[in-house]
Amino acid sequence: MAQRFKVGDHVTWNSEAGQVSGTVTKVHTEDFDYKGHTRRASNDTPQYEIKSDKTEHIAAHKGSALRKTGQ
């Protein structure tokens, strides 16, 4: 099972541009609409919205794509 995160956790993930870091702003445990697409989420497989530290862009990711940082 993937690691669980909560709002306020500082995390990193890999993107096409390299490693990105940001802060979890929302935890989804039900399906939700993100940029015109339905993202699947449940209590067992939540998805997270993260605000990038550098660009302030909001990204949505599964927990398996994220790693908690020491900040």
Coordinates of N, CA and C in Angstrom, one line a residue, residues 14-47:
N14 N 8.4 13.1 -9.4 CA 9.1 13.3 -10.6 C 8.2 13.8 -11.7
S15 N 8.7 14.7 -12.5 CA 7.9 15.2 -13.6 C 8.8 15.2 -14.8
E16 N 8.3 15.6 -16.0 CA 9.1 15.6 -17.2 C 10.3 16.5 -17.0
A17 N 10.2 17.6 -16.2 CA 11.2 18.6 -16.0 C 12.2 18.2 -14.9
G18 N 11.9 17.1 -14.2 CA 12.8 16.7 -13.1 C 12.0 16.6 -11.8
Q19 N 12.7 16.5 -10.7 CA 12.1 16.4 -9.4 C 11.4 17.7 -9.0
V20 N 10.2 17.6 -8.5 CA 9.4 18.8 -8.1 C 9.0 18.6 -6.6
S21 N 8.9 19.7 -5.9 CA 8.5 19.6 -4.5 C 7.3 20.5 -4.3
G22 N 6.5 20.2 -3.3 CA 5.3 21.0 -3.0 C 4.6 20.6 -1.8
T23 N 3.5 21.2 -1.5 CA 2.7 21.0 -0.3 C 1.4 20.4 -0.6
V24 N 0.9 19.3 0.0 CA -0.4 18.8 -0.2 C -1.4 19.8 0.3
T25 N -2.4 20.1 -0.7 CA -3.4 21.0 -0.4 C -4.8 20.4 -0.2
K26 N -5.0 19.2 -0.8 CA -6.3 18.5 -0.7 C -6.0 17.0 -0.8
V27 N -6.8 16.2 -0.1 CA -6.8 14.7 -0.2 C -8.2 14.3 -0.7
H28 N -8.2 13.5 -1.8 CA -9.4 13.1 -2.4 C -9.6 11.6 -2.1
T29 N -10.7 11.2 -1.6 CA -11.1 9.8 -1.3 C -12.3 9.4 -2.1
E30 N -12.7 10.2 -3.0 CA -13.8 9.9 -4.0 C -13.4 10.5 -5.3
D31 N -14.0 9.9 -6.4 CA -13.7 10.4 -7.7 C -13.9 11.9 -7.8
F32 N -13.1 12.6 -8.6 CA -13.2 14.1 -8.7 C -12.8 14.5 -10.1
D33 N -13.2 15.7 -10.5 CA -12.9 16.3 -11.8 C -11.6 17.1 -11.6
Y34 N -10.6 16.9 -12.5 CA -9.4 17.7 -12.5 C -9.0 18.0 -13.9
K35 N -9.1 19.3 -14.2 CA -8.8 19.8 -15.6 C -9.5 19.1 -16.6
G36 N -10.8 18.9 -16.4 CA -11.7 18.3 -17.4 C -11.7 16.8 -17.5
H37 N -11.0 16.1 -16.6 CA -10.9 14.7 -16.6 C -11.3 14.1 -15.2
T38 N -12.0 13.0 -15.2 CA -12.3 12.4 -13.9 C -11.2 11.6 -13.4
R39 N -10.7 11.9 -12.2 CA -9.7 11.2 -11.5 C -10.3 10.2 -10.5
R40 N -9.8 9.0 -10.5 CA -10.4 7.9 -9.7 C -9.7 8.0 -8.3
A41 N -10.4 8.0 -7.3 CA -9.9 8.0 -5.9 C -10.8 7.2 -5.0
S42 N -10.3 6.7 -3.9 CA -11.1 6.0 -2.9 C -10.4 6.0 -1.6
N43 N -11.0 5.5 -0.5 CA -10.4 5.5 0.8 C -9.1 4.6 0.7
D44 N -9.1 3.6 -0.1 CA -7.9 2.7 -0.2 C -6.9 3.3 -1.2
T45 N -7.3 4.1 -2.1 CA -6.3 4.7 -3.1 C -6.6 6.2 -3.3
P46 N -6.3 7.0 -2.3 CA -6.6 8.4 -2.4 C -5.7 9.1 -3.4
Q47 N -6.1 10.2 -3.9 CA -5.3 11.1 -4.8 C -5.1 12.4 -4.1

